[in-house]
PDB file of C-alpha atoms and ligand atoms in Angstrom:
ATOM      1  CA  MET A  24     -26.842 -18.264 -49.804  1.00 43.00           C
ATOM      2  CA  SER A  25     -27.157 -16.816 -46.367  1.00 50.00           C
ATOM      3  CA  GLU A  26     -24.211 -13.911 -45.834  1.00 57.00           C
ATOM      4  CA  SER A  27     -21.597 -15.711 -43.486  1.00 66.00           C
ATOM      5  CA  ILE A  28     -20.861 -14.379 -40.408  1.00 72.00           C
ATOM      6  CA  LYS A  29     -17.124 -12.210 -39.847  1.00 77.00           C
ATOM      7  CA  PRO A  30     -15.046 -15.032 -37.301  1.00 79.00           C
ATOM      8  CA  SER A  31     -14.675 -11.238 -35.671  1.00 84.00           C
ATOM      9  CA  ARG A  32     -18.353 -11.126 -35.156  1.00 85.00           C
ATOM     10  CA  LYS A  33     -18.741 -14.563 -34.401  1.00 88.00           C
ATOM     11  CA  ILE A  34     -16.426 -14.255 -31.165  1.00 89.00           C
ATOM     12  CA  THR A  35     -17.966 -10.398 -30.536  1.00 85.00           C
ATOM     13  CA  ASP A  36     -21.396 -11.823 -29.999  1.00 86.00           C
ATOM     14  CA  SER A  37     -20.709 -15.150 -27.854  1.00 90.00           C
ATOM     15  CA  ARG A  38     -22.334 -14.897 -24.535  1.00 91.00           C
ATOM     16  CA  ILE A  39     -18.395 -15.179 -23.021  1.00 91.00           C
ATOM     17  CA  TRP A  40     -17.453 -12.465 -24.939  1.00 87.00           C
ATOM     18  CA  ARG A  41     -20.047 -10.162 -23.660  1.00 85.00           C
ATOM     19  CA  SER A  42     -19.871 -11.530 -20.252  1.00 87.00           C
ATOM     20  CA  PHE A  43     -16.665  -9.650 -19.962  1.00 81.00           C
ATOM     21  CA  PHE A  44     -16.920  -7.068 -22.249  1.00 79.00           C
ATOM     22  CA  ARG A  45     -20.701  -5.584 -21.318  1.00 75.00           C
ATOM     23  CA  HIS A  46     -20.375  -2.507 -23.491  1.00 74.00           C
ATOM     24  CA  GLY A  47     -19.167  -1.339 -27.529  1.00 75.00           C
ATOM     25  CA  TRP A  48     -15.931  -0.572 -28.064  1.00 81.00           C
ATOM     26  CA  PRO A  49     -16.915   3.170 -26.826  1.00 84.00           C
ATOM     27  CA  ASP A  50     -17.052   5.756 -29.724  1.00 87.00           C
ATOM     28  CA  ASN A  51     -19.412   8.146 -27.231  1.00 88.00           C
ATOM     29  CA  PRO A  52     -18.953  10.103 -24.464  1.00 86.00           C
ATOM     30  CA  LEU A  53     -22.005   8.177 -22.686  1.00 86.00           C
ATOM     31  CA  ASP A  54     -20.538   5.052 -23.354  1.00 84.00           C
ATOM     32  CA  ARG A  55     -16.762   5.809 -22.568  1.00 83.00           C
ATOM     33  CA  SER A  56     -18.554   6.425 -19.049  1.00 83.00           C
ATOM     34  CA  LEU A  57     -19.828   3.145 -18.941  1.00 82.00           C
ATOM     35  CA  THR A  58     -17.174   1.564 -20.093  1.00 80.00           C
ATOM     36  CA  MET A  59     -14.871   3.346 -16.871  1.00 78.00           C
ATOM     37  CA  THR A  60     -17.556   2.572 -14.139  1.00 78.00           C
ATOM     38  CA  SER A  61     -18.465  -1.252 -15.359  1.00 78.00           C
ATOM     39  CA  ASN A  62     -14.783  -2.137 -15.277  1.00 78.00           C
ATOM     40  CA  VAL A  63     -13.101  -2.618 -11.614  1.00 76.00           C
ATOM     41  CA  PHE A  64      -9.433  -1.726 -13.433  1.00 77.00           C
ATOM     42  CA  PHE A  65     -11.024   1.473 -14.832  1.00 77.00           C
ATOM     43  CA  HIS A  66     -13.334   2.151 -12.540  1.00 74.00           C
ATOM     44  CA  LEU A  67     -10.204   3.046  -9.946  1.00 71.00           C
ATOM     45  CA  HIS A  68      -9.842   6.005 -12.207  1.00 72.00           C
ATOM     46  CA  PRO A  69     -12.362   8.767 -12.793  1.00 75.00           C
ATOM     47  CA  VAL A  70     -14.294   9.016 -15.298  1.00 73.00           C
ATOM     48  CA  LYS A  71     -12.569  12.214 -16.678  1.00 76.00           C
ATOM     49  CA  VAL A  72      -9.014  13.031 -15.159  1.00 78.00           C
ATOM     50  CA  SER A  73      -7.333  16.599 -16.336  1.00 79.00           C
ATOM     51  CA  ARG A  74      -4.503  16.105 -18.590  1.00 81.00           C
ATOM     52  CA  LYS A  75      -2.212  18.339 -16.622  1.00 82.00           C
ATOM     53  CA  SER A  76      -2.712  15.735 -13.533  1.00 81.00           C
ATOM     54  CA  LEU A  77      -1.287  13.013 -16.140  1.00 83.00           C
ATOM     55  CA  ALA A  78       1.853  14.573 -16.201  1.00 88.00           C
ATOM     56  CA  TRP A  79       4.772  12.284 -14.487  1.00 90.00           C
ATOM     57  CA  SER A  80       6.189  16.293 -13.272  1.00 91.00           C
ATOM     58  CA  TYR A  81       2.858  16.408 -11.180  1.00 91.00           C
ATOM     59  CA  SER A  82       2.993  13.758  -8.853  1.00 93.00           C
ATOM     60  CA  PHE A  83       6.220  12.041 -10.194  1.00 95.00           C
ATOM     61  CA  GLY A  84       3.595   8.943  -9.450  1.00 95.00           C
ATOM     62  CA  LEU A  85       4.937   8.546  -5.357  1.00 97.00           C
ATOM     63  CA  GLY A  86       1.641   7.297  -4.663  1.00 96.00           C
ATOM     64  CA  VAL A  87       1.445   4.594  -7.196  1.00 95.00           C
ATOM     65  CA  ILE A  88       5.114   3.704  -5.770  1.00 98.00           C
ATOM     66  CA  SER A  89       3.642   3.499  -2.969  1.00 98.00           C
ATOM     67  CA  VAL A  90       0.847   0.941  -3.218  1.00 98.00           C
ATOM     68  CA  ILE A  91       4.106  -1.408  -5.978  1.00 98.00           C
ATOM     69  CA  LEU A  92       6.641  -1.519  -2.884  1.00 98.00           C
ATOM     70  CA  PHE A  93       3.207  -2.128  -0.636  1.00 98.00           C
ATOM     71  CA  LEU A  94       2.962  -4.765  -2.649  1.00 98.00           C
ATOM     72  CA  VAL A  95       6.313  -6.134  -3.007  1.00 98.00           C
ATOM     73  CA  LEU A  96       6.365  -6.092   0.964  1.00 98.00           C
ATOM     74  CA  VAL A  97       3.493  -8.365   1.158  1.00 98.00           C
ATOM     75  CA  PHE A  98       4.701 -11.010  -1.092  1.00 98.00           C
ATOM     76  CA  THR A  99       8.771 -10.892  -0.294  1.00 98.00           C
ATOM     77  CA  GLY A 100       7.072 -11.305   3.262  1.00 98.00           C
ATOM     78  CA  VAL A 101       4.389 -14.009   2.967  1.00 98.00           C
ATOM     79  CA  LEU A 102       7.591 -15.911   1.128  1.00 98.00           C
ATOM     80  CA  LEU A 103       9.764 -15.027   4.754  1.00 98.00           C
ATOM     81  CA  MET A 104       6.716 -16.386   6.226  1.00 98.00           C
ATOM     82  CA  PHE A 105       7.088 -20.069   5.262  1.00 98.00           C
ATOM     83  CA  TYR A 106      10.619 -20.166   7.441  1.00 98.00           C
ATOM     84  CA  TYR A 107      10.419 -17.576   9.695  1.00 98.00           C
ATOM     85  CA  VAL A 108       9.381 -18.688  13.348  1.00 98.00           C
ATOM     86  CA  PRO A 109       8.533 -15.721  16.317  1.00 98.00           C
ATOM     87  CA  SER A 110      10.534 -17.323  18.951  1.00 98.00           C
ATOM     88  CA  ILE A 111      13.950 -15.883  20.563  1.00 98.00           C
ATOM     89  CA  GLU A 112      15.334 -18.743  20.445  1.00 98.00           C
ATOM     90  CA  ARG A 113      14.411 -19.769  16.769  1.00 98.00           C
ATOM     91  CA  ALA A 114      13.877 -15.926  14.786  1.00 98.00           C
ATOM     92  CA  TYR A 115      17.657 -15.450  14.579  1.00 98.00           C
ATOM     93  CA  PRO A 116      18.344 -18.996  13.401  1.00 98.00           C
ATOM     94  CA  ALA A 117      15.478 -19.048  11.083  1.00 98.00           C
ATOM     95  CA  MET A 118      17.299 -15.399   9.479  1.00 97.00           C
ATOM     96  CA  ASN A 119      20.649 -17.296   8.929  1.00 97.00           C
ATOM     97  CA  THR A 120      18.594 -20.006   6.973  1.00 98.00           C
ATOM     98  CA  ILE A 121      16.971 -17.694   5.165  1.00 98.00           C
ATOM     99  CA  GLN A 122      20.230 -15.949   4.096  1.00 97.00           C
ATOM    100  CA  LEU A 123      22.718 -19.149   3.713  1.00 97.00           C
ATOM    101  CA  SER A 124      20.023 -21.817   2.873  1.00 97.00           C
ATOM    102  CA  VAL A 125      16.828 -20.832   1.249  1.00 97.00           C
ATOM    103  CA  PRO A 126      17.161 -20.638  -2.860  1.00 97.00           C
ATOM    104  CA  MET A 127      16.794 -17.106  -3.203  1.00 97.00           C
ATOM    105  CA  GLY A 128      16.042 -16.149   0.214  1.00 98.00           C
ATOM    106  CA  GLN A 129      18.973 -14.092   0.443  1.00 98.00           C
ATOM    107  CA  PHE A 130      17.282 -12.015  -2.085  1.00 98.00           C
ATOM    108  CA  THR A 131      13.640 -12.089  -0.702  1.00 98.00           C
ATOM    109  CA  ARG A 132      15.328 -10.623   2.368  1.00 98.00           C
ATOM    110  CA  ASN A 133      17.202  -7.835   0.828  1.00 98.00           C
ATOM    111  CA  MET A 134      14.184  -6.803  -1.434  1.00 98.00           C
ATOM    112  CA  HIS A 135      11.457  -6.992   1.835  1.00 98.00           C
ATOM    113  CA  ARG A 136      13.929  -4.774   3.703  1.00 98.00           C
ATOM    114  CA  TRP A 137      15.201  -2.306   0.416  1.00 98.00           C
ATOM    115  CA  SER A 138      11.073  -2.282   0.087  1.00 98.00           C
ATOM    116  CA  ALA A 139      10.384  -1.559   3.378  1.00 98.00           C
ATOM    117  CA  HIS A 140      12.928   1.333   3.828  1.00 98.00           C
ATOM    118  CA  LEU A 141      11.795   3.036   0.299  1.00 98.00           C
ATOM    119  CA  MET A 142       8.267   2.316   0.948  1.00 98.00           C
ATOM    120  CA  VAL A 143       9.048   5.330   3.869  1.00 98.00           C
ATOM    121  CA  LEU A 144      10.598   7.554   1.814  1.00 98.00           C
ATOM    122  CA  ALA A 145       8.218   7.548  -0.918  1.00 98.00           C
ATOM    123  CA  VAL A 146       5.109   7.844   1.528  1.00 98.00           C
ATOM    124  CA  VAL A 147       6.883  11.186   3.159  1.00 98.00           C
ATOM    125  CA  LEU A 148       7.855  11.878  -0.602  1.00 98.00           C
ATOM    126  CA  HIS A 149       4.162  12.041  -1.817  1.00 98.00           C
ATOM    127  CA  MET A 150       2.800  13.524   1.420  1.00 98.00           C
ATOM    128  CA  VAL A 151       5.702  16.536   0.203  1.00 98.00           C
ATOM    129  CA  ARG A 152       4.053  16.812  -3.252  1.00 96.00           C
ATOM    130  CA  VAL A 153       0.582  16.770  -1.877  1.00 96.00           C
ATOM    131  CA  PHE A 154       1.691  19.792   0.313  1.00 96.00           C
ATOM    132  CA  TYR A 155       3.438  21.289  -2.000  1.00 95.00           C
ATOM    133  CA  THR A 156       1.071  21.017  -5.063  1.00 93.00           C
ATOM    134  CA  GLY A 157      -1.991  22.042  -2.120  1.00 94.00           C
ATOM    135  CA  ALA A 158      -3.967  19.129  -2.785  1.00 93.00           C
ATOM    136  CA  TYR A 159      -5.091  18.893   0.686  1.00 95.00           C
ATOM    137  CA  LYS A 160      -7.134  21.982   0.639  1.00 94.00           C
ATOM    138  CA  PRO A 161     -11.170  21.038   0.031  1.00 92.00           C
ATOM    139  CA  PRO A 162     -12.815  18.530  -1.167  1.00 92.00           C
ATOM    140  CA  ARG A 163      -9.519  16.582  -0.553  1.00 94.00           C
ATOM    141  CA  GLU A 164      -9.171  17.407   3.628  1.00 95.00           C
ATOM    142  CA  PHE A 165     -10.650  14.464   4.463  1.00 96.00           C
ATOM    143  CA  ASN A 166      -8.259  12.030   2.002  1.00 97.00           C
ATOM    144  CA  TRP A 167      -5.335  14.000   3.798  1.00 97.00           C
ATOM    145  CA  VAL A 168      -5.969  12.821   7.062  1.00 98.00           C
ATOM    146  CA  VAL A 169      -6.922   8.812   5.429  1.00 98.00           C
ATOM    147  CA  GLY A 170      -2.918   9.756   4.534  1.00 98.00           C
ATOM    148  CA  VAL A 171      -1.442  10.699   7.634  1.00 98.00           C
ATOM    149  CA  VAL A 172      -2.976   7.502   9.091  1.00 98.00           C
ATOM    150  CA  LEU A 173      -1.675   5.813   6.321  1.00 98.00           C
ATOM    151  CA  LEU A 174       2.164   7.476   7.080  1.00 98.00           C
ATOM    152  CA  LEU A 175       1.300   6.580  10.522  1.00 98.00           C
ATOM    153  CA  PHE A 176       0.575   3.136   9.403  1.00 98.00           C
ATOM    154  CA  THR A 177       3.716   2.635   7.030  1.00 98.00           C
ATOM    155  CA  LEU A 178       5.698   3.704  10.326  1.00 98.00           C
ATOM    156  CA  GLY A 179       3.900   1.650  12.539  1.00 98.00           C
ATOM    157  CA  ALA A 180       4.751  -1.192  10.354  1.00 98.00           C
ATOM    158  CA  SER A 181       8.141  -0.249  10.125  1.00 98.00           C
ATOM    159  CA  PHE A 182       8.711   0.057  13.435  1.00 97.00           C
ATOM    160  CA  THR A 183       8.084  -3.860  14.025  1.00 98.00           C
ATOM    161  CA  GLY A 184       9.462  -5.685  11.333  1.00 98.00           C
ATOM    162  CA  TYR A 185      12.243  -4.084  13.230  1.00 97.00           C
ATOM    163  CA  LEU A 186      12.446  -6.353  15.725  1.00 97.00           C
ATOM    164  CA  LEU A 187      11.726  -9.756  14.232  1.00 98.00           C
ATOM    165  CA  PRO A 188      15.166 -10.582  12.495  1.00 98.00           C
ATOM    166  CA  TRP A 189      16.086 -10.905  16.719  1.00 98.00           C
ATOM    167  CA  ASP A 190      19.227  -9.752  16.700  1.00 97.00           C
ATOM    168  CA  GLN A 191      21.284  -7.022  18.539  1.00 97.00           C
ATOM    169  CA  LEU A 192      20.601  -4.093  16.091  1.00 96.00           C
ATOM    170  CA  SER A 193      17.008  -5.000  16.594  1.00 96.00           C
ATOM    171  CA  TYR A 194      16.864  -5.461  20.223  1.00 97.00           C
ATOM    172  CA  TRP A 195      18.665  -2.955  21.110  1.00 97.00           C
ATOM    173  CA  ALA A 196      16.695  -0.295  18.547  1.00 97.00           C
ATOM    174  CA  ILE A 197      12.921  -1.655  20.174  1.00 97.00           C
ATOM    175  CA  THR A 198      14.494  -1.509  23.546  1.00 97.00           C
ATOM    176  CA  VAL A 199      14.933   2.637  22.909  1.00 96.00           C
ATOM    177  CA  GLY A 200      12.077   2.626  20.516  1.00 96.00           C
ATOM    178  CA  SER A 201       9.398   1.623  23.803  1.00 96.00           C
ATOM    179  CA  ASN A 202      11.197   3.399  26.180  1.00 96.00           C
ATOM    180  CA  ILE A 203      10.377   6.847  24.536  1.00 96.00           C
ATOM    181  CA  ALA A 204       7.230   5.506  23.741  1.00 94.00           C
ATOM    182  CA  GLY A 205       7.177   4.948  27.584  1.00 95.00           C
ATOM    183  CA  TYR A 206       7.711   9.344  28.139  1.00 96.00           C
ATOM    184  CA  ALA A 207       4.927  10.504  26.917  1.00 96.00           C
ATOM    185  CA  PRO A 208       2.434  11.824  29.058  1.00 96.00           C
ATOM    186  CA  VAL A 209      -0.216  10.129  31.265  1.00 95.00           C
ATOM    187  CA  VAL A 210      -0.293   6.933  28.527  1.00 96.00           C
ATOM    188  CA  GLY A 211       3.816   6.488  28.038  1.00 96.00           C
ATOM    189  CA  SER A 212       4.094   3.870  30.522  1.00 95.00           C
ATOM    190  CA  THR A 213       0.396   1.532  29.683  1.00 96.00           C
ATOM    191  CA  VAL A 214       1.418   2.007  25.765  1.00 95.00           C
ATOM    192  CA  ARG A 215       4.862   0.710  26.308  1.00 96.00           C
ATOM    193  CA  GLU A 216       3.579  -1.964  28.141  1.00 96.00           C
ATOM    194  CA  MET A 217       1.241  -3.204  25.860  1.00 96.00           C
ATOM    195  CA  LEU A 218       3.731  -2.697  23.052  1.00 95.00           C
ATOM    196  CA  LEU A 219       6.031  -5.569  24.963  1.00 97.00           C
ATOM    197  CA  GLY A 220       3.637  -7.045  26.392  1.00 96.00           C
ATOM    198  CA  GLY A 221       5.626  -7.175  29.795  1.00 95.00           C
ATOM    199  CA  GLN A 222       8.087  -4.395  30.713  1.00 94.00           C
ATOM    200  CA  GLU A 223      10.972  -5.450  29.011  1.00 94.00           C
ATOM    201  CA  VAL A 224      11.290  -6.623  24.987  1.00 97.00           C
ATOM    202  CA  GLY A 225      10.954 -10.608  25.409  1.00 97.00           C
ATOM    203  CA  GLN A 226       8.838 -13.371  23.807  1.00 98.00           C
ATOM    204  CA  ASP A 227       5.939 -11.684  24.644  1.00 98.00           C
ATOM    205  CA  ALA A 228       7.455  -8.566  22.492  1.00 98.00           C
ATOM    206  CA  LEU A 229       8.345 -10.476  19.587  1.00 98.00           C
ATOM    207  CA  ILE A 230       4.998 -12.497  19.435  1.00 98.00           C
ATOM    208  CA  ARG A 231       3.036  -9.234  19.648  1.00 98.00           C
ATOM    209  CA  PHE A 232       5.300  -6.968  17.087  1.00 98.00           C
ATOM    210  CA  TYR A 233       4.605 -10.225  15.027  1.00 98.00           C
ATOM    211  CA  THR A 234       0.966 -10.166  15.142  1.00 98.00           C
ATOM    212  CA  LEU A 235       0.757  -6.404  14.665  1.00 98.00           C
ATOM    213  CA  HIS A 236       3.710  -6.560  11.132  1.00 98.00           C
ATOM    214  CA  ILE A 237       2.156  -9.924   9.755  1.00 98.00           C
ATOM    215  CA  ALA A 238      -1.642  -9.304  10.442  1.00 98.00           C
ATOM    216  CA  LEU A 239      -2.922  -6.465  12.225  1.00 98.00           C
ATOM    217  CA  LEU A 240      -1.451  -3.557  10.095  1.00 98.00           C
ATOM    218  CA  PRO A 241      -1.315  -4.756   6.605  1.00 98.00           C
ATOM    219  CA  VAL A 242      -4.964  -5.836   7.102  1.00 98.00           C
ATOM    220  CA  LEU A 243      -5.289  -1.640   8.386  1.00 98.00           C
ATOM    221  CA  MET A 244      -3.612  -0.511   5.454  1.00 98.00           C
ATOM    222  CA  VAL A 245      -4.930  -2.531   2.811  1.00 98.00           C
ATOM    223  CA  VAL A 246      -8.533  -1.274   3.676  1.00 97.00           C
ATOM    224  CA  ALA A 247      -7.068   2.184   4.421  1.00 98.00           C
ATOM    225  CA  MET A 248      -5.508   2.538   0.941  1.00 97.00           C
ATOM    226  CA  SER A 249      -9.429   1.142  -0.703  1.00 95.00           C
ATOM    227  CA  VAL A 250     -10.688   4.667   1.155  1.00 95.00           C
ATOM    228  CA  HIS A 251      -8.043   6.192   0.398  1.00 96.00           C
ATOM    229  CA  LEU A 252      -8.307   5.511  -4.005  1.00 93.00           C
ATOM    230  CA  TRP A 253     -11.350   5.626  -3.731  1.00 90.00           C
ATOM    231  CA  ARG A 254     -11.531   8.945  -2.454  1.00 92.00           C
ATOM    232  CA  VAL A 255      -8.980   9.971  -5.474  1.00 90.00           C
ATOM    233  CA  ARG A 256     -11.346   9.489  -7.470  1.00 84.00           C
ATOM    234  CA  LYS A 257     -14.585  10.543  -5.597  1.00 85.00           C
ATOM    235  CA  ASP A 258     -12.235  14.136  -4.793  1.00 87.00           C
ATOM    236  CA  GLY A 259     -12.341  14.004  -9.211  1.00 78.00           C
ATOM    237  CA  GLY A 260      -8.466  12.538 -10.156  1.00 76.00           C
ATOM    238  CA  LEU A 261      -5.662  14.281  -9.579  1.00 78.00           C
ATOM    239  CA  ALA A 262      -5.961  17.997  -7.639  1.00 77.00           C
ATOM    240  CA  VAL A 263      -4.751  21.025 -10.619  1.00 73.00           C
ATOM    241  CA  ASN A 264      -7.581  23.665 -10.115  1.00 57.00           C
ATOM    242  CA  HIS A 265      -7.563  23.078  -6.241  1.00 48.00           C
ATOM    243  CA  ASN A 266     -11.442  24.752  -5.595  1.00 49.00           C
ATOM    244  CA  GLU A 267     -13.195  23.162  -8.161  1.00 47.00           C
ATOM    245  CA  HIS A 268     -15.580  20.598  -6.306  1.00 45.00           C
ATOM    246  CA  ASN A 269     -16.449  17.412  -8.087  1.00 43.00           C
ATOM    247  CA  GLY A 270     -18.696  16.065  -5.270  1.00 39.00           C
TER     248      GLY A 270
HETATM  249  C1  HEM B  16       0.606   4.230   2.187  1.00 52.53           C
HETATM  250  C2  HEM B  16       1.048   5.358   1.534  1.00 52.53           C
HETATM  251  C3  HEM B  16       0.009   6.159   0.327  1.00 52.53           C
HETATM  252  C4  HEM B  16      -0.235   5.210  -0.718  1.00 52.53           C
HETATM  253  C5  HEM B  16      -0.372   3.536  -0.998  1.00 52.53           C
HETATM  254  C6  HEM B  16      -0.856   6.417  -1.660  1.00 52.53           C
HETATM  255  C7  HEM B  16      -1.367   5.972  -2.615  1.00 52.53           C
HETATM  256  C8  HEM B  16      -1.813   6.974  -2.947  1.00 52.53           C
HETATM  257  C9  HEM B  16      -1.934   7.283  -4.361  1.00 52.53           C
HETATM  258  C10 HEM B  16      -2.207   6.030  -5.578  1.00 52.53           C
HETATM  259  C11 HEM B  16      -2.815   8.673  -5.174  1.00 52.53           C
HETATM  260  C12 HEM B  16      -2.738   8.805  -6.567  1.00 52.53           C
HETATM  261  C13 HEM B  16      -1.761   9.197  -7.155  1.00 52.53           C
HETATM  262  C14 HEM B  16      -0.718  10.475  -6.604  1.00 52.53           C
HETATM  263  O1  HEM B  16      -1.057  11.162  -6.360  1.00 52.53           O
HETATM  264  O2  HEM B  16       0.897  10.180  -7.122  1.00 52.53           O
HETATM  265  C15 HEM B  16      -2.579   9.096  -3.989  1.00 52.53           C
HETATM  266  C16 HEM B  16      -2.992  10.676  -3.416  1.00 52.53           C
HETATM  267  C17 HEM B  16      -3.733  11.300  -2.813  1.00 52.53           C
HETATM  268  N1  HEM B  16      -3.089  10.725  -1.804  1.00 52.53           N
HETATM  269 FE1  HEM B  16      -1.413   9.572  -0.887  1.00 52.53          FE
HETATM  270  N2  HEM B  16      -0.692   7.831  -0.700  1.00 52.53           N
HETATM  271  C18 HEM B  16      -0.189   7.288   0.981  1.00 52.53           C
HETATM  272  C19 HEM B  16       0.453   8.324   1.583  1.00 52.53           C
HETATM  273  C20 HEM B  16      -0.529   9.489   2.031  1.00 52.53           C
HETATM  274  C21 HEM B  16      -0.044  10.104   2.965  1.00 52.53           C
HETATM  275  C22 HEM B  16       1.073  10.559   4.168  1.00 52.53           C
HETATM  276  C23 HEM B  16      -1.110  11.733   2.021  1.00 52.53           C
HETATM  277  C24 HEM B  16      -0.527  12.517   3.100  1.00 52.53           C
HETATM  278  C25 HEM B  16      -0.311  13.208   4.450  1.00 52.53           C
HETATM  279  C26 HEM B  16      -1.570  11.810   1.336  1.00 52.53           C
HETATM  280  C27 HEM B  16      -2.775  12.515   0.812  1.00 52.53           C
HETATM  281  C28 HEM B  16      -2.750  12.455  -0.089  1.00 52.53           C
HETATM  282  C29 HEM B  16      -4.090  13.265  -1.281  1.00 52.53           C
HETATM  283  C30 HEM B  16      -4.536  14.415  -0.313  1.00 52.53           C
HETATM  284  C31 HEM B  16      -4.575  12.515  -2.502  1.00 52.53           C
HETATM  285  C32 HEM B  16      -4.641  13.636  -3.891  1.00 52.53           C
HETATM  286  C33 HEM B  16      -3.730  14.319  -4.575  1.00 52.53           C
HETATM  287  C34 HEM B  16      -4.162  14.724  -5.133  1.00 52.53           C
HETATM  288  O3  HEM B  16      -5.373  14.966  -5.749  1.00 52.53           O
HETATM  289  O4  HEM B  16      -3.386  15.682  -6.235  1.00 52.53           O
HETATM  290  N3  HEM B  16      -1.424   9.954   1.093  1.00 52.53           N
HETATM  291  N4  HEM B  16      -2.104   8.761  -2.861  1.00 52.53           N
END
């Protein structure tokens, strides 16, 4: 009589299972490395990380918190886009509709606004943490620069989003903000005019801010974040001993 095969073996030997899990249970260093490099989610982490760098009190998870807030902003932002219209006649009434008539509209708007404020805070605190722990030193100096770019994009998304409700607060905040940009030496007035699409905050400015806010900046942020996280992995996880070089 042929030996009966365990049902669990039948599953783990099946083609479907093996298409997901290419290696057996990793019980040696080589298999563990292969598991890390052949799975897209594990691949985000380096093959080895120092135990110290995993401590909450080392990074306070501020980079990860920034990523999560970004994802919340994309999700709630897409929901808001179903109702928002970037027109100077319709933007403010659209905000009223979102607040008063759309189911969970006020909640979605508040989630978007609070996550935006918190993301600016989280990114700044993350930068302070990186500075305080000296994690900007070689080999991580390139990632520091990518981080600075991410900070500028985050502030840009925050600034452009501010105009969209088209209420008195947003109108005057952007008028003041763009005037400040206009005082920059040499390029100031050109930058201001390019940003506003004219001399004052009106329809041309609204459509530019909207396009920057919902398309250009989020796409650039996804690209920069991908490079940033890839570098964290390549530079050897979070820095604890800043003199080591992991290539
Ligand atoms: C959208 C903004 C940002 C996101 C989503 C982000 C995300 C992350 C994540 C997830 C990590 C690994 C975990 C952690 O340290 O908490 C990290 C590490 C790092 N980040 Fe950021 N970051 C952002 C902005 C910045 C800024 C503004 C700087 C500095 C100017 C910066 C510099 C670095 C450096 C140097 C590391 C490596 C830290 C180490 O090895 O200890 N990042 N970032």
